[in-house]
C-alpha cells in the first residue's frame, strides 16, 4: 500500500521503517530538511531493538504534496500542539478518499484534521497513541524497543476513533490494509479517553519535580515511581474511568492500570525493553517543565478530559490539580490555553456533542 | 530573669529551653513521654550548639508532670506541632488560672483562638491570655538525647494576642524573652504570616518520588528548585490575597524572599535559611540518627497541610478568594498521604470562627 508518514521525531521514523519492512510503499515527510539531512539524503535508517536492520524508505522529503499525493493512508504522528498547523498545511494537498490519522494520546486530533480537511472529502481518524516507542540513538540510528500490536486490546482498548464516527467502516477498511485486525472505538472521544499518557506522564513529572531539575540521571519512570506515585496515578486513572462511564462509553482498562499498579513496581517491569533505552536517553535529554509530558499530556490531554467532565457534571479534582500545577510551572493557565471540546467546536450538551461526534457538523459547516 | 514554662519535648522545646536558660531565665520544661526524654528528666541539662552559641543549659526543672510546671510560672510556651495542641489543651486547661499567658510558637493556624474557645467552654474565665507567633523562633533539630542544634534563628516573628486588645499589656513581657516578637494586629494576622503551610506541603508533594526512593530528604536542602519555588509562589499569592481580604497589610513575608541569600530586610522571617542549613548540615545528621523515616506521613503534610493550608483555603473561599493552587496541593497531598485533609483538617468552622472579615476582626480584638 502507498502510505505517507509525516513528522520528524523518532516515533514517526519508527513507523515509516516498520511499515516499510511490512512491504508498504512508505513516503516520509519532515518539515525541517536540515535537521534530518541524514535521512533526507540517504532515505536509510538503521534500527536497533525490536527491528535490527537498516531500512530504506521509498522516499524522504520536505515536499508535502509529493508524499500525500496517491497515498491511501497519511499518518500524522505529531504531538497535539502541532496538529493545527499541520492540518492547515494539509488542506491544499488532501484529496477525497484519503485517510488522515493522528496518534497523539491527548485525543481529538481527528477533529482538528476534520475542521481543516472536511471539505476535501478526506477521511479523518485517530489512534489512541502511537504503537511505537522509539528514541534517537544518533544520526542515522533509531532505537525501537517497542512495537505494540495495534489489534491487541491490551494496548489499544477499544481501538481507532473516526471523526465523524459514521465513517468508521471506511476508515477501518483503509487502515486494515496497514494494520490488519485493527478495530474501532465508539467515536473519536471514546478513543481519546482510552489513552494512558495523560494519566501517567504529568503525575510522574509533578511528583518528581526537584529531581528532574537537579539530576541528569533521574528517570521518573524508574527512580521516581514509588508507592505514593502509584497511588496518585491509580486515582487519576479512576477519574478517567468515571469519565468514560459518565459519557456512556465502555470503561476500558489502560495498560497503565492493568500492569503498572497491579503488582508491578516500575514502568519498566511492564516494558523491560524500555529500561535500557530510557537510562541512556536520560543522559542526553534532561526533562524539564516544558517537556511534552506537561505541555502536551496535561495541557491538551487532561484539559480535554476536564472539559468533557464539565459537560456531564463530573468532578475530576485530581486531574484538575495536576493541570493547575502543570500550568503554574509553565506560567500559563492550561485550562484556558489547552484543548477543550469547545475549542474544537464541539459545543452543547452531551447529546449534542455525541451527535456531532457521530455525524460531524454537516455539509457546508 | 523570668520564670517560664516550655511545654513539649519537640526539637523546638529543647532549643527554647536551652536558649532561654542560657539567657538567664528560669525554665521549667514539660515533656509527656518519660521514656523518650529520660536523659533530660534525669540530668535537667540540655547542651546547645549552633548559631545562638554553645553551652550546657541547667534547667530550673524538667518534669513529666504538667501540673508541677504550670504552677511554677505565669508564661507558658507551646513549641509543639499544632496537630498536638488539642491533646495538650485537654490536660492543660484545667490547670490554668487567671494571669497565665499561653503562647503557641507557632499556633498555625489559630491555636490561640481555639484554646480560648475551649477554655471558655470549660468555665475558665477571661483571666487567661492566649497568643501565637508566626513561627518557631528557630530552625532546629535535636542531635542527641539531650543535645540540640540551632541552624538558624528567626529575624522577625509576628505575634498575635487573643484578645488583641491585651496586646500592649502582654507584649512587653514576651519581647523581654524574645526580642524578635513583633506585635501583629491579632492572632490571625500573625498566623497568616507563617510560611510552613506554603513551603512544606508543596515541597513534599513535588518531591514525592525522591522522598520515597531516597528516604533521606531535607526539604530546604534537597527539595527546592526554580520550579518548586514557582508553585510555592502561586500558592503563597493566595495566602497574601486572603490577608488582604481580611484587611491585614504588609509585611507579608512573601515566599520569594524566603530563600533569598543574605536577606536582611523586613520581608523574610528567617534570613539565610538555605545558607545556614547547608553550612551546618545538622539536619542531615538528625535525619539519620533521630527521626525514623515517616514517608508521606511526615508532619510537613499531616500538620502543615491539615492545620495550615486547609485553613487558608477554607477561610479564603468563605471570603470569596479563589485558591486553585492551594486546592491542587491539598488534593494531591490527600492521595499521597492517604488522608482526607479537606474533611479532617482545621477550618474556621472547626475552631468556631464565624462571620465576615469585619466580624472576625472584631471578635479577635474584643474576645468572645
XYZ file of C-alpha atoms in Angstrom:
733
model
C 0.000 0.000 0.000
C 1.065 3.554 -0.588
C 1.234 5.355 2.719
C 2.721 8.608 3.964
C 4.194 9.288 7.390
C 4.559 12.916 8.461
C 6.773 14.115 11.280
C 10.347 14.460 12.371
C 10.501 12.545 15.606
C 11.840 9.059 16.275
C 8.302 7.661 16.556
C 7.465 8.789 13.031
C 10.662 7.333 11.665
C 9.991 4.088 13.534
C 6.555 3.911 11.964
C 7.944 4.593 8.497
C 10.623 1.953 8.986
C 8.327 -0.692 10.400
C 5.694 -0.256 7.692
C 8.424 -0.460 5.056
C 9.572 -3.801 6.476
C 5.954 -4.981 6.188
C 6.137 -4.329 2.464
C 4.406 -0.979 2.167
C 5.478 1.840 -0.073
C 6.258 4.446 2.605
C 6.925 8.106 1.821
C 8.300 10.096 4.725
C 7.915 13.849 5.156
C 9.567 16.178 7.639
C 9.364 19.941 7.708
C 12.955 20.517 8.659
C 15.221 19.182 5.945
C 18.440 20.302 7.592
C 17.694 18.674 10.927
C 17.088 15.293 9.293
C 19.550 15.654 6.426
C 20.959 12.176 7.157
C 17.553 10.704 6.397
C 16.635 13.058 3.568
C 19.888 12.370 1.761
C 20.080 8.602 2.113
C 16.461 7.589 2.846
C 18.117 4.969 5.038
C 17.745 4.422 8.749
C 19.324 1.811 10.966
C 17.188 0.367 13.731
C 18.138 -1.297 16.981
C 15.765 -3.033 19.373
C 12.640 -4.685 18.011
C 13.926 -4.115 14.471
C 17.547 -4.920 13.803
C 18.065 -3.863 10.240
C 18.788 -0.909 8.036
C 15.638 0.125 6.217
C 15.447 2.133 3.022
C 12.277 4.209 2.728
C 10.565 4.769 -0.616
C 11.169 8.465 -0.201
C 12.126 11.034 2.436
C 11.494 14.645 1.604
C 10.245 18.023 2.749
C 7.803 18.165 -0.190
C 4.418 17.599 1.450
C 2.358 17.485 -1.755
C 4.614 14.789 -3.173
C 4.232 12.385 -0.246
C 0.495 12.916 0.203
C -0.357 12.521 -3.469
C -1.522 8.998 -4.163
C -1.205 7.839 -0.546
C -4.128 5.814 0.658
C -3.323 6.472 4.325
C -1.477 9.516 5.663
C -0.218 9.121 9.229
C 0.208 12.329 11.229
C 2.079 11.157 14.340
C 2.758 14.663 15.571
C 2.291 15.977 19.112
C -1.037 17.687 19.759
C 0.389 21.236 19.810
C 1.426 20.730 16.153
C -1.966 19.488 14.932
C -3.498 22.835 13.937
C -0.525 23.909 11.877
C -0.228 20.517 10.172
C -3.934 20.464 9.341
C -3.605 23.834 7.575
C -0.621 22.602 5.579
C -2.547 19.502 4.503
C -5.616 21.403 3.405
C -4.407 22.224 -0.141
C -2.976 18.744 -0.806
C -5.571 16.401 0.734
C -7.893 14.539 -1.640
C -11.191 12.755 -1.314
C -10.836 9.113 -0.316
C -7.555 9.521 1.535
C -7.407 8.706 5.255
C -5.559 11.083 7.609
C -4.741 9.753 11.072
C -3.330 11.395 14.185
C -1.939 9.379 17.089
C -1.427 11.809 19.953
C -2.617 10.395 23.276
C -4.085 13.785 24.052
C -7.014 12.971 21.785
C -9.311 14.536 19.178
C -6.564 15.153 16.622
C -9.088 13.711 14.164
C -11.424 16.632 14.873
C -8.628 19.135 14.277
C -7.875 17.465 10.943
C -11.532 17.313 10.008
C -12.056 21.015 10.627
C -9.380 21.749 8.036
C -9.892 18.836 5.624
C -13.607 18.132 5.908
C -14.447 19.990 2.733
C -11.914 17.957 0.735
C -13.811 14.714 1.276
C -10.826 13.143 3.039
C -11.390 10.727 5.923
C -10.079 11.705 9.360
C -9.454 9.447 12.332
C -7.128 8.885 15.251
C -5.252 6.181 17.115
C -5.195 6.371 20.926
C -1.406 6.579 20.836
C 1.474 5.690 18.577
C 2.143 1.953 18.534
C 5.899 2.550 18.651
C 8.241 3.504 21.473
C 11.420 4.910 20.000
C 14.278 7.317 20.616
C 17.142 8.597 18.501
C 20.437 6.926 19.216
C 22.322 9.277 16.960
C 22.221 10.417 13.343
C 21.047 7.518 11.242
C 20.118 5.283 14.173
C 16.777 4.871 15.900
C 16.319 2.619 18.887
C 12.923 0.950 18.764
C 12.360 -1.247 21.802
C 8.598 -1.424 21.464
C 6.231 -2.242 18.619
C 2.746 -2.575 20.043
C 0.211 -4.915 18.498
C -2.391 -2.462 17.351
C -5.087 -5.122 17.284
C -4.424 -6.112 20.883
C -6.958 -4.807 23.370
C -4.201 -4.953 25.987
C -2.624 -1.907 24.473
C -5.354 -0.293 22.499
C -8.552 -0.717 24.443
C -11.365 -0.022 22.065
C -9.296 0.999 19.109
C -9.466 3.649 16.451
C -11.697 6.709 16.608
C -13.177 8.065 13.403
C -14.497 11.598 13.129
C -17.308 11.662 12.272
C -17.831 8.141 13.537
C -20.289 7.226 10.792
C -17.210 6.941 8.586
C -15.677 4.216 10.766
C -16.297 1.333 8.322
C -14.445 3.200 5.578
C -11.670 4.155 7.982
C -11.186 0.554 9.107
C -11.194 -0.645 5.513
C -8.348 1.757 4.697
C -6.410 1.073 7.859
C -6.684 -2.714 7.927
C -4.558 -2.742 4.812
C -1.758 -1.400 7.017
C -2.619 -2.817 10.419
C -4.663 -5.994 9.983
C -7.068 -6.640 12.846
C -7.460 -3.008 13.771
C -10.864 -2.189 15.183
C -12.909 0.818 16.165
C -13.924 2.754 19.246
C -17.431 4.217 19.625
C -16.173 7.575 18.353
C -13.117 9.794 18.497
C -13.837 10.990 22.064
C -14.136 7.384 23.244
C -10.803 6.791 21.552
C -9.318 9.803 23.345
C -10.484 8.578 26.749
C -8.620 5.275 26.326
C -5.147 6.783 26.267
C -2.951 6.441 29.323
C -0.436 9.209 28.575
C -2.461 11.967 30.227
C -2.937 9.731 33.271
C 0.680 8.829 33.803
C 3.110 11.401 32.444
C 2.062 14.672 34.117
C 1.819 12.985 37.518
C 5.297 11.488 37.150
C 6.673 14.930 36.327
C 4.964 16.840 39.102
C 5.746 14.350 41.884
C 9.430 14.351 40.880
C 9.960 17.992 40.188
C 13.169 18.764 42.045
C 14.773 15.514 40.985
C 14.028 16.183 37.334
C 15.530 19.636 37.587
C 18.504 18.703 39.720
C 19.732 15.397 38.384
C 20.788 14.425 34.905
C 20.062 10.795 35.637
C 16.737 10.892 37.402
C 14.142 8.940 35.465
C 10.607 9.406 36.790
C 9.623 6.090 35.197
C 12.222 4.353 37.344
C 13.502 6.038 40.489
C 10.550 8.375 40.574
C 7.900 5.693 40.588
C 7.160 4.923 44.228
C 4.100 3.685 46.166
C 2.603 7.147 46.610
C 3.211 7.987 42.957
C 1.411 4.771 42.047
C -1.437 5.717 44.309
C -1.915 9.032 42.583
C -1.661 7.510 39.096
C -4.275 4.941 40.045
C -6.573 7.620 41.453
C -6.154 9.658 38.289
C -6.966 6.609 36.205
C -10.127 6.042 38.235
C -11.212 9.569 37.370
C -10.622 8.684 33.726
C -12.730 5.539 34.069
C -15.513 7.533 35.712
C -15.413 9.904 32.750
C -15.817 7.028 30.294
C -18.796 5.779 32.280
C -20.383 9.230 32.536
C -20.223 9.595 28.761
C -21.750 6.173 28.268
C -18.624 4.701 26.707
C -17.403 1.264 27.584
C -14.997 1.542 30.514
C -11.614 0.328 29.353
C -8.636 -0.504 31.464
C -5.454 1.227 30.404
C -2.215 -0.608 30.117
C -1.103 1.631 32.948
C -3.858 0.357 35.192
C -3.556 -3.242 34.228
C 0.137 -3.785 34.547
C 1.507 -0.769 36.250
C -0.233 -0.584 39.537
C -1.471 -4.124 39.872
C 1.549 -5.952 41.098
C 4.370 -4.259 39.262
C 6.717 -1.785 40.805
C 8.185 0.221 37.947
C 7.090 1.105 34.460
C 9.964 -0.947 33.099
C 8.749 -4.087 34.805
C 5.943 -3.855 32.286
C 8.093 -2.792 29.359
C 11.562 -4.123 30.182
C 12.945 -3.131 26.807
C 12.471 0.458 27.796
C 14.746 0.313 30.797
C 17.935 0.168 28.820
C 16.735 2.777 26.377
C 15.497 5.279 28.899
C 18.576 5.029 31.033
C 20.702 6.017 28.092
C 18.211 8.529 26.837
C 18.151 10.279 30.189
C 21.816 11.075 29.722
C 21.048 13.020 26.613
C 17.777 14.802 27.236
C 17.143 16.311 30.605
C 13.479 16.597 31.314
C 12.134 19.998 32.165
C 8.734 21.505 32.828
C 8.230 22.446 29.174
C 8.501 18.771 28.153
C 5.514 17.342 26.277
C 4.716 15.264 29.363
C 3.235 18.514 30.673
C 2.769 20.793 27.672
C 1.019 18.073 25.666
C -0.319 15.427 28.057
C -1.608 17.904 30.648
C -2.365 20.950 28.511
C -4.116 19.029 25.731
C -4.983 15.569 27.079
C -6.034 16.350 30.634
C -7.660 19.680 29.800
C -9.761 17.968 27.117
C -10.926 15.419 29.683
C -11.774 18.172 32.158
C -13.842 19.984 29.549
C -15.683 16.732 28.797
C -16.227 16.184 32.532
C -17.870 19.603 32.827
C -20.378 18.702 30.114
C -21.587 15.689 32.105
C -21.258 17.333 35.536
C -18.425 15.076 36.660
C -15.718 16.303 39.035
C -12.118 15.277 38.390
C -10.351 17.062 41.261
C -7.030 15.267 40.893
C -6.871 15.809 37.148
C -7.708 19.440 37.817
C -4.947 19.640 40.427
C -2.348 18.280 38.013
C -3.488 20.681 35.283
C -3.269 23.598 37.690
C 0.268 22.767 38.846
C 1.444 21.866 35.345
C 0.183 25.238 34.137
C 1.725 27.133 37.042
C 5.070 25.545 36.176
C 4.757 26.900 32.649
C 3.379 30.251 33.795
C 0.220 29.521 31.882
C -3.351 28.618 32.775
C -3.663 25.354 30.855
C -7.409 25.245 31.440
C -7.695 28.382 29.297
C -4.966 27.718 26.737
C -5.324 23.957 26.314
C -7.516 21.773 24.109
C -11.181 21.683 25.084
C -14.332 20.387 23.448
C -15.442 23.981 22.922
C -12.144 24.991 21.328
C -12.754 22.260 18.710
C -16.300 23.409 18.044
C -17.885 20.543 19.977
C -20.443 22.602 21.857
C -23.728 21.913 23.549
C -24.880 19.277 25.986
C -23.796 15.658 25.988
C -26.422 14.596 23.459
C -25.447 17.352 21.061
C -21.734 16.610 21.371
C -22.309 12.882 20.827
C -24.396 13.706 17.791
C -21.645 15.870 16.316
C -19.057 13.180 17.041
C -21.195 10.755 15.104
C -22.389 12.863 12.185
C -19.987 15.778 12.063
C -21.143 19.342 11.524
C -22.892 18.538 8.286
C -22.365 19.886 4.799
C -21.065 23.386 4.428
C -20.029 23.850 8.041
C 15.032 36.987 84.976
C 11.660 35.422 84.307
C 10.260 32.027 85.157
C 8.785 30.412 82.060
C 7.327 27.056 81.182
C 8.187 25.279 77.956
C 5.637 22.621 77.136
C 6.585 19.774 74.823
C 9.652 17.680 74.063
C 9.910 18.679 70.449
C 13.035 19.926 68.706
C 11.757 23.408 69.388
C 11.059 22.577 73.047
C 14.650 21.540 73.604
C 16.052 24.523 71.723
C 13.826 27.007 73.516
C 14.509 25.567 76.962
C 18.245 25.711 76.411
C 18.215 29.124 74.738
C 16.099 30.820 77.439
C 18.124 29.185 80.201
C 21.421 30.346 78.748
C 19.974 33.842 78.508
C 19.327 33.805 82.250
C 15.732 32.737 82.604
C 14.304 30.038 84.856
C 12.934 27.381 82.550
C 10.551 24.679 83.636
C 10.439 22.080 80.877
C 7.494 19.718 80.490
C 7.753 16.557 78.438
C 4.974 13.991 78.219
C 6.858 10.812 77.478
C 9.170 9.771 80.327
C 10.993 7.144 78.315
C 11.745 9.251 75.290
C 13.057 12.107 77.385
C 14.731 10.155 80.172
C 18.062 11.919 79.703
C 16.798 15.433 80.302
C 14.397 14.325 83.041
C 17.363 12.853 84.897
C 20.009 15.486 84.252
C 17.921 18.682 83.864
C 20.618 19.723 81.380
C 20.484 20.453 77.665
C 23.581 21.018 75.538
C 23.023 23.726 72.935
C 25.093 24.215 69.774
C 24.676 26.307 66.670
C 24.101 29.889 65.695
C 22.908 31.017 69.140
C 26.150 29.884 70.733
C 27.157 26.798 72.619
C 26.788 25.830 76.218
C 25.266 23.492 78.726
C 21.965 24.815 79.996
C 20.930 23.894 83.553
C 17.139 23.969 83.578
C 15.169 25.065 86.652
C 13.229 21.844 86.286
C 12.294 19.135 83.828
C 9.227 17.096 84.520
C 6.613 14.858 83.006
C 4.057 16.274 85.477
C 2.299 19.104 83.713
C 0.740 20.472 86.912
C 4.092 20.961 88.599
C 5.351 23.047 85.661
C 2.192 25.123 85.280
C 2.089 26.002 88.970
C 5.622 27.459 88.861
C 5.146 30.011 86.096
C 2.834 32.560 84.501
C 4.176 32.429 80.937
C 3.923 29.127 79.101
C 5.343 28.482 75.623
C 4.000 25.661 73.476
C 6.546 24.854 70.731
C 4.718 21.706 69.595
C 3.370 20.843 66.142
C -0.166 22.207 66.050
C -1.610 18.770 65.431
C -0.686 18.106 69.100
C -2.266 21.260 70.502
C -5.722 19.885 71.045
C -4.386 16.934 73.026
C -2.198 19.146 75.180
C -5.052 21.551 75.892
C -7.180 18.744 77.310
C -4.585 18.335 80.052
C -3.517 21.954 80.292
C -6.789 23.869 80.501
C -7.926 22.518 83.874
C -4.593 23.613 85.352
C -4.701 27.236 84.187
C -5.518 30.148 86.464
C -6.071 33.883 85.904
C -2.795 35.549 84.971
C -1.460 32.702 82.869
C -0.256 33.597 79.379
C -0.077 30.673 76.925
C 1.938 31.306 73.771
C 1.819 28.863 70.859
C 5.075 29.077 68.910
C 3.609 28.772 66.354
C -0.137 28.218 66.563
C -0.643 27.633 62.877
C -3.402 28.400 62.428
C -5.390 29.921 65.315
C -4.478 27.529 68.129
C -4.716 30.533 70.470
C -8.277 31.234 69.420
C -9.176 27.548 69.595
C -7.673 27.346 73.098
C -9.603 30.387 74.243
C -12.819 28.865 72.979
C -12.138 25.587 74.782
C -11.152 27.488 77.925
C -14.405 29.368 77.838
C -16.365 26.159 77.299
C -14.713 24.585 80.331
C -15.569 27.548 82.540
C -12.174 29.196 82.756
C -12.648 32.945 82.945
C -11.153 35.632 80.771
C -8.145 35.879 83.045
C -6.031 33.600 80.855
C -4.441 35.190 77.797
C -3.538 33.176 74.716
C -1.172 34.203 71.949
C 0.525 32.724 68.908
C 3.577 33.560 66.856
C 4.055 33.167 63.127
C 6.831 30.670 63.573
C 9.095 28.806 65.925
C 11.965 31.172 66.672
C 14.469 28.616 65.352
C 15.339 26.187 62.619
C 16.458 23.404 64.915
C 16.921 19.680 65.373
C 17.898 17.509 68.307
C 21.287 15.945 67.772
C 21.358 13.658 70.796
C 19.279 12.581 73.803
C 19.762 15.952 75.484
C 21.550 17.880 72.765
C 20.057 20.318 70.332
C 21.472 22.351 67.469
C 20.036 25.627 66.209
C 20.701 26.103 62.496
C 19.073 29.451 62.126
C 17.332 31.960 64.313
C 14.252 33.919 63.370
C 14.700 37.534 62.311
C 11.110 38.718 62.597
C 8.384 36.822 64.397
C 4.937 38.437 64.316
C 2.978 37.647 67.466
C -0.756 37.964 67.910
C -2.540 38.085 71.249
C -6.073 36.880 71.883
C -7.931 39.001 72.603
C -5.888 41.545 70.698
C -6.989 44.387 72.997
C -4.499 42.938 75.502
C -1.575 43.224 73.098
C 0.021 46.274 74.715
C -0.313 44.774 78.135
C 1.174 41.373 77.272
C 3.712 42.270 74.600
C 6.443 43.751 76.831
C 6.560 40.617 78.969
C 7.054 38.492 75.836
C 9.522 40.722 73.995
C 11.634 40.629 77.120
C 12.005 36.910 76.410
C 12.212 37.132 72.612
C 13.163 40.487 71.138
C 12.186 39.167 67.694
C 8.490 39.163 68.570
C 6.659 41.920 66.676
C 3.113 42.868 67.600
C 0.656 41.716 64.933
C -2.856 43.098 64.500
C -4.237 39.947 66.070
C -3.577 36.219 66.250
C -4.841 35.560 62.722
C -2.618 38.285 61.287
C 0.366 36.585 62.909
C -0.698 33.082 61.872
C -1.189 34.092 58.239
C 2.471 35.064 58.088
C 3.708 31.540 58.734
C 5.449 30.136 55.656
C 5.149 26.480 56.664
C 1.715 25.868 55.096
C 3.193 27.159 51.847
C 6.652 25.599 51.741
C 6.029 22.284 53.443
C 3.009 20.645 51.728
C 4.062 21.791 48.247
C 7.659 20.829 48.990
C 6.565 17.322 49.969
C 4.127 16.758 47.111
C 6.504 17.942 44.413
C 9.232 15.636 45.737
C 7.192 12.505 46.434
C 9.241 10.263 44.181
C 12.537 11.402 45.673
C 11.384 11.164 49.276
C 10.137 7.614 48.933
C 13.038 6.441 46.837
C 15.995 8.107 48.530
C 14.385 8.286 52.001
C 16.859 10.875 53.274
C 15.203 14.133 52.425
C 15.750 17.588 53.708
C 13.187 19.977 52.285
C 15.255 23.136 52.166
C 18.413 21.377 51.036
C 17.108 18.793 48.571
C 13.628 19.887 47.681
C 13.770 23.366 46.241
C 14.329 24.269 42.608
C 13.137 27.148 40.461
C 10.016 25.230 39.515
C 9.168 24.215 43.073
C 9.527 27.853 44.078
C 7.270 28.897 41.221
C 4.493 26.659 42.519
C 5.069 27.838 46.088
C 4.818 31.444 44.966
C 1.482 30.715 43.287
C 0.194 29.123 46.495
C 1.667 31.987 48.505
C -0.157 34.572 46.403
C -3.408 33.043 47.626
C -2.295 33.431 51.246
C -1.480 37.082 50.617
C -4.838 37.580 48.863
C -6.519 36.181 51.972
C -4.525 38.595 54.143
C -5.832 41.475 52.039
C -9.399 40.162 52.185
C -9.036 40.128 55.970
C -7.688 43.681 55.895
C -4.175 42.755 57.062
C -1.448 44.862 55.491
C 2.206 44.197 54.665
C 4.663 42.945 55.683
C 3.520 39.624 54.270
C 6.929 37.933 54.349
C 6.378 36.671 50.788
C 7.671 33.332 49.585
C 10.019 34.870 47.064
C 12.071 36.316 49.911
C 12.201 33.092 51.894
C 15.242 31.572 50.255
C 16.973 34.775 49.217
C 20.565 34.562 50.374
C 21.563 37.263 52.796
C 18.080 38.716 53.069
C 18.141 41.070 55.999
C 15.215 43.249 55.098
C 11.830 43.131 56.751
C 10.403 40.773 54.187
C 11.757 37.451 55.414
C 11.023 35.773 58.732
C 14.332 33.964 58.613
C 17.416 35.302 56.945
C 19.722 32.906 55.162
C 17.664 29.756 55.592
C 19.406 27.873 52.823
C 22.881 29.107 53.584
C 22.787 28.248 57.249
C 21.175 24.886 56.781
C 23.719 23.938 54.158
C 26.656 25.110 56.200
C 25.735 23.362 59.404
C 24.455 20.187 57.802
C 22.911 19.152 61.074
C 19.535 18.424 59.575
C 21.137 15.554 57.779
C 22.658 14.143 60.920
C 19.338 14.444 62.609
C 17.507 12.613 59.899
C 19.882 9.719 60.037
C 20.010 9.346 63.772
C 16.890 10.605 65.407
C 13.930 10.589 63.116
C 12.512 7.388 61.737
C 11.564 7.609 58.092
C 7.929 8.631 58.045
C 7.472 8.852 54.307
C 4.457 10.839 53.301
C 3.014 10.827 56.822
C 5.522 13.461 57.824
C 4.246 16.467 59.726
C 5.066 18.629 56.720
C 1.822 17.192 55.397
C -0.052 15.999 58.469
C 0.496 19.294 60.265
C 1.247 21.972 57.689
C -1.395 20.830 55.220
C -4.039 19.675 57.695
C -3.781 22.523 60.208
C -2.462 25.252 57.935
C -3.132 25.106 54.206
C -6.647 23.685 54.606
C -7.495 26.572 56.948
C -6.127 29.142 54.489
C -8.168 27.583 51.669
C -11.366 27.368 53.718
C -11.232 30.906 55.066
C -10.206 32.356 51.714
C -13.059 30.611 49.905
C -15.512 31.777 52.547
C -14.377 35.344 51.903
C -14.658 34.886 48.144
C -10.936 34.480 47.447
C -10.299 31.599 44.986
C -7.475 29.188 45.849
C -6.925 26.898 42.860
C -3.263 26.313 43.622
C -3.789 25.565 47.308
C -6.658 23.282 46.269
C -4.353 21.421 43.919
C -1.713 20.837 46.591
C -4.329 19.706 49.133
C -5.896 17.290 46.629
C -2.568 15.733 45.695
C -1.384 15.615 49.314
C -4.565 13.808 50.342
C -3.985 10.979 47.885
C -0.268 10.803 48.520
C -0.555 10.528 52.306
C -3.932 8.763 52.266
C -5.722 11.290 54.428
C -8.723 13.367 53.525
C -7.336 16.728 54.565
C -10.378 18.702 53.429
C -12.619 16.610 55.652
C -10.314 16.318 58.662
C -8.172 19.449 58.539
C -8.532 22.564 60.641
C -11.014 25.077 59.274
C -12.555 28.314 60.570
C -15.662 26.297 61.438
C -13.715 23.695 63.394
C -12.316 26.420 65.672
C -15.696 28.211 65.747
C -14.524 31.260 63.820
C -17.580 32.659 62.086
C -18.766 35.799 60.347
C -17.489 38.269 57.816
C -13.943 39.565 57.823
C -15.034 42.582 59.858
C -16.856 40.400 62.359
C -13.836 38.124 62.647
C -11.549 41.119 63.221
C -13.875 42.406 65.948
C -14.038 39.024 67.677
C -10.271 38.635 67.569
C -9.843 42.102 69.095
C -12.570 42.132 71.698
C -12.669 38.488 72.666
C -15.595 36.095 72.780
